[in-house]
Short mmCIF file of C-alpha atoms and ligand atoms in Angstrom, two decimals:
data_model
loop_
_atom_site.label_atom_id
_atom_site.label_comp_id
_atom_site.label_asym_id
_atom_site.label_seq_id
_atom_site.Cartn_x
_atom_site.Cartn_y
_atom_site.Cartn_z
CA UNK E 18 111.48 -37.85 -107.12
CA UNK E 19 114.03 -40.75 -107.59
CA UNK E 20 112.55 -44.24 -108.03
CA UNK E 21 114.17 -46.99 -105.86
CA UNK E 22 112.97 -50.65 -105.42
CA UNK E 23 112.81 -52.07 -101.90
CA UNK E 24 113.63 -55.80 -102.08
CA UNK E 25 111.17 -57.11 -99.49
CA UNK E 26 108.07 -59.33 -99.26
CA UNK E 27 107.43 -58.01 -95.87
CA UNK E 28 104.49 -55.50 -96.03
CA UNK E 29 105.26 -54.14 -92.58
CA UNK E 30 108.84 -53.29 -93.46
CA UNK E 31 107.66 -51.73 -96.67
CA UNK E 32 105.06 -49.55 -94.87
CA UNK E 33 107.70 -48.41 -92.41
CA UNK E 34 110.26 -47.60 -94.93
CA UNK E 35 107.75 -45.74 -97.08
CA UNK E 36 106.76 -43.58 -94.17
CA UNK E 37 110.44 -42.91 -93.32
CA UNK E 38 111.58 -42.13 -96.93
CA UNK E 39 108.10 -40.73 -97.96
CA UNK E 40 108.36 -37.39 -99.91
CA UNK E 41 112.09 -37.94 -100.51
CA UNK E 42 112.24 -41.06 -102.63
CA UNK E 43 109.56 -43.19 -104.48
CA UNK E 44 109.85 -46.50 -102.99
CA UNK E 45 108.66 -49.24 -105.35
CA UNK E 46 107.41 -52.57 -104.06
CA UNK E 47 108.34 -55.89 -105.70
CA UNK E 48 104.72 -55.95 -107.03
CA UNK E 49 105.19 -52.68 -108.68
CA UNK E 50 108.27 -53.86 -110.53
CA UNK E 51 106.48 -57.18 -111.48
CA UNK E 52 108.76 -59.35 -109.42
CA UNK E 53 106.76 -62.19 -107.89
CA UNK E 54 109.51 -64.63 -106.66
CA UNK E 55 111.11 -65.25 -103.41
CA UNK E 56 114.35 -63.59 -102.47
CA UNK E 57 117.20 -65.77 -101.53
CA UNK E 58 118.36 -65.79 -97.82
CA UNK E 59 120.87 -68.69 -97.73
CA UNK E 60 123.65 -67.29 -95.30
CA UNK E 61 124.38 -67.35 -91.76
CA UNK E 62 124.78 -63.49 -91.22
CA UNK E 63 122.48 -60.64 -91.54
CA UNK E 64 124.99 -58.83 -93.62
CA UNK E 65 125.46 -61.66 -96.16
CA UNK E 66 121.66 -62.25 -96.51
CA UNK E 67 121.11 -58.47 -97.00
CA UNK E 68 123.82 -58.42 -99.64
CA UNK E 69 122.39 -61.65 -101.37
CA UNK E 70 118.89 -60.19 -101.69
CA UNK E 71 120.11 -56.88 -103.19
CA UNK E 72 122.58 -58.54 -105.68
CA UNK E 73 119.94 -61.01 -106.70
CA UNK E 74 117.26 -58.36 -107.36
CA UNK E 75 119.60 -55.94 -109.02
CA UNK E 76 120.70 -58.75 -111.39
CA UNK E 77 117.01 -59.46 -112.29
CA UNK E 78 115.91 -55.83 -112.68
CA UNK E 79 118.98 -53.66 -113.59
CA UNK E 80 117.60 -50.65 -111.67
CA UNK E 81 118.76 -49.31 -108.26
CA UNK E 82 117.48 -51.48 -105.41
CA UNK E 83 118.02 -51.91 -101.69
CA UNK E 84 117.35 -54.76 -99.41
CA UNK E 85 117.00 -54.99 -95.65
CA UNK E 86 117.80 -57.84 -93.42
CA UNK E 87 117.18 -57.49 -89.63
CA UNK E 88 117.06 -59.48 -86.46
CA UNK E 89 116.78 -59.51 -82.75
CA UNK E 90 119.96 -60.01 -80.87
CA UNK E 91 119.61 -61.06 -77.21
CA UNK E 92 122.84 -60.65 -75.02
CA UNK E 93 121.99 -63.57 -72.63
CA UNK E 94 121.33 -65.89 -75.76
CA UNK E 95 124.72 -64.98 -77.21
CA UNK E 96 123.07 -62.90 -79.95
CA UNK E 97 120.39 -65.45 -80.90
CA UNK E 98 117.91 -65.36 -82.49
CA UNK E 99 120.04 -63.15 -84.86
CA UNK E 100 119.97 -64.22 -88.42
CA UNK E 101 117.22 -66.83 -87.43
CA UNK E 102 114.81 -64.17 -86.12
CA UNK E 103 112.08 -64.65 -88.65
CA UNK E 104 111.64 -68.44 -88.12
CA UNK E 105 113.21 -68.94 -84.52
CA UNK E 106 110.56 -71.43 -83.40
CA UNK E 107 110.62 -73.33 -86.63
CA UNK E 108 108.25 -71.33 -88.82
CA UNK E 109 107.27 -67.75 -89.28
CA UNK E 110 104.83 -67.65 -86.36
CA UNK E 111 105.54 -64.41 -84.34
CA UNK E 112 103.75 -65.66 -81.20
CA UNK E 113 105.78 -68.92 -81.04
CA UNK E 114 108.99 -67.02 -81.82
CA UNK E 115 108.32 -64.62 -78.94
CA UNK E 116 107.29 -67.28 -76.55
CA UNK E 117 110.47 -69.13 -77.29
CA UNK E 118 112.65 -66.13 -76.38
CA UNK E 119 110.64 -65.48 -73.25
CA UNK E 120 110.93 -68.96 -72.04
CA UNK E 121 114.69 -69.03 -72.83
CA UNK E 122 115.01 -65.95 -70.59
CA UNK E 123 112.96 -67.30 -67.72
CA UNK E 124 116.03 -67.65 -65.38
CA UNK E 125 117.95 -64.76 -66.70
CA UNK E 126 118.26 -61.50 -65.02
CA UNK E 127 120.10 -59.84 -67.98
CA UNK E 128 117.33 -59.14 -70.45
CA UNK E 129 119.23 -56.61 -72.67
CA UNK E 130 118.78 -57.01 -76.35
CA UNK E 131 119.03 -55.19 -79.70
CA UNK E 132 117.29 -55.07 -82.99
CA UNK E 133 119.81 -54.69 -85.79
CA UNK E 134 119.01 -53.87 -89.47
CA UNK E 135 121.56 -53.92 -92.33
CA UNK E 136 120.38 -52.33 -95.69
CA UNK E 137 122.20 -53.03 -98.81
CA UNK E 138 121.92 -50.53 -101.66
CA UNK E 139 122.91 -51.83 -105.00
CA UNK E 140 123.29 -50.08 -108.34
CA UNK E 141 125.79 -50.37 -111.27
CA UNK E 142 128.55 -49.04 -108.95
CA UNK E 143 128.24 -51.99 -106.60
CA UNK E 144 126.84 -52.67 -103.16
CA UNK E 145 126.79 -50.22 -100.09
CA UNK E 146 125.66 -51.30 -96.62
CA UNK E 147 124.14 -49.24 -93.85
CA UNK E 148 123.57 -50.58 -90.32
CA UNK E 149 120.96 -49.43 -87.74
CA UNK E 150 120.72 -50.58 -84.20
CA UNK E 151 118.20 -49.89 -81.35
CA UNK E 152 119.17 -51.10 -77.93
CA UNK E 153 116.56 -52.25 -75.38
CA UNK E 154 115.29 -55.08 -73.19
CA UNK E 155 113.11 -58.05 -73.47
CA UNK E 156 109.78 -57.64 -71.68
CA UNK E 157 108.66 -60.20 -69.08
CA UNK E 158 105.59 -61.02 -71.28
CA UNK E 159 104.01 -59.90 -74.51
CA UNK E 160 102.51 -56.47 -74.31
CA UNK E 161 100.72 -54.37 -76.87
CA UNK E 162 98.88 -55.16 -80.09
CA UNK E 163 100.56 -52.81 -82.76
CA UNK E 164 103.48 -53.48 -85.04
CA UNK E 165 104.74 -56.81 -86.14
CA UNK E 166 107.16 -59.56 -85.38
CA UNK E 167 108.77 -59.20 -81.88
CA UNK E 168 107.39 -55.67 -81.16
CA UNK E 169 105.22 -57.02 -78.26
CA UNK E 170 108.31 -57.98 -76.28
CA UNK E 171 110.84 -55.44 -77.15
CA UNK E 172 111.23 -52.31 -74.83
CA UNK E 173 113.53 -49.78 -76.38
CA UNK E 174 116.07 -48.05 -74.07
CA UNK E 175 114.67 -44.89 -72.36
CA UNK E 176 111.10 -46.21 -72.49
CA UNK E 177 108.92 -48.42 -70.34
CA UNK E 178 106.59 -49.72 -73.06
CA UNK E 179 107.10 -52.17 -75.86
CA UNK E 180 107.25 -51.25 -79.55
CA UNK E 181 103.75 -52.76 -79.85
CA UNK E 182 102.49 -50.40 -77.12
CA UNK E 183 104.22 -47.27 -78.50
CA UNK E 184 102.77 -45.62 -81.54
CA UNK E 185 104.03 -46.41 -84.97
CA UNK E 186 105.22 -42.82 -85.22
CA UNK E 187 107.23 -43.16 -82.02
CA UNK E 188 108.77 -46.36 -83.17
CA UNK E 189 109.71 -44.83 -86.45
CA UNK E 190 111.70 -42.03 -84.64
CA UNK E 191 114.22 -44.56 -83.28
CA UNK E 192 113.93 -48.01 -84.83
CA UNK E 193 116.82 -49.92 -86.25
CA UNK E 194 115.04 -49.69 -89.59
CA UNK E 195 114.76 -45.81 -89.24
CA UNK E 196 118.40 -45.57 -88.45
CA UNK E 197 119.62 -47.65 -91.33
CA UNK E 198 117.22 -46.09 -93.74
CA UNK E 199 118.26 -42.52 -92.71
CA UNK E 200 121.95 -43.55 -93.57
CA UNK E 201 120.68 -44.82 -96.84
CA UNK E 202 118.82 -41.57 -97.59
CA UNK E 203 121.95 -39.48 -96.75
CA UNK E 204 123.99 -41.56 -99.12
CA UNK E 205 121.29 -41.22 -101.92
CA UNK E 206 121.22 -37.57 -101.47
CA UNK E 207 125.02 -37.37 -101.78
CA UNK E 208 124.66 -39.02 -105.15
CA UNK E 209 122.76 -36.13 -106.62
P1 IMP V 308 114.12 -61.00 -92.26
O1 IMP V 308 112.92 -60.75 -93.06
O2 IMP V 308 114.81 -62.32 -92.62
O3 IMP V 308 114.98 -59.79 -92.18
O4 IMP V 308 113.53 -61.20 -90.79
C1 IMP V 308 113.55 -60.28 -89.78
C2 IMP V 308 112.65 -60.73 -88.70
O5 IMP V 308 113.07 -59.96 -87.60
C3 IMP V 308 111.22 -60.27 -88.94
O6 IMP V 308 110.42 -61.29 -89.52
C4 IMP V 308 110.71 -60.08 -87.67
O7 IMP V 308 110.39 -61.20 -86.87
C5 IMP V 308 112.05 -59.40 -86.88
N1 IMP V 308 111.94 -58.05 -86.93
C6 IMP V 308 112.70 -57.19 -87.68
N2 IMP V 308 112.41 -56.00 -87.56
C7 IMP V 308 111.45 -55.93 -86.56
C8 IMP V 308 110.75 -54.83 -85.96
O8 IMP V 308 110.91 -53.68 -86.25
N3 IMP V 308 109.82 -55.27 -84.97
C9 IMP V 308 109.69 -56.57 -84.64
N4 IMP V 308 110.25 -57.56 -85.27
C10 IMP V 308 111.21 -57.31 -86.22
#
């Protein structure tokens, strides 16, 4: 099985991606490749931050790597929190982040939103990017305990429960991460 390093310090993302790619690729964590530092995220777009993380890690390790940058884009907020999703309320506190979005939508009838993920695969041939989107709506309040980040306030299209109420297996059939990772898997398979 091909080894590939996932450039993330987010344990939830690592777990989701391992389940999606499990059995097909051996997804190495940063710990497994003895990388202990922070990954840079200095740009104002998800695409650029994703590219920056992959380039940085490939430069350090010299083995095939992929990174993932993702965010919640709310229509009535002109795409915010977007690239600032992880620390929208000032720090990385998921409850405060969600409360901020709920409060900003308090007078809005349009609650449509999407999660978007951009994966960058990088090897000696250069970078390749793969996007995944799941459309849905922001719930009126936080609902459900599972998942991470904004899962308790995101209701995917076609469902009436949030990602945090749906099972992890159900989320993994449709999420932005699943969709971007499947494109990566197809690309990796085409290399062989
Ligand atoms: P990043 O680590 O800079 O890509 O930050 C992305 C942020 O988006 C995460 O910290 C979460 O807050 C949020 N996010 C990304 N994917 C998901 C998801 O699947 N569920 C809930 N929140 C997510």
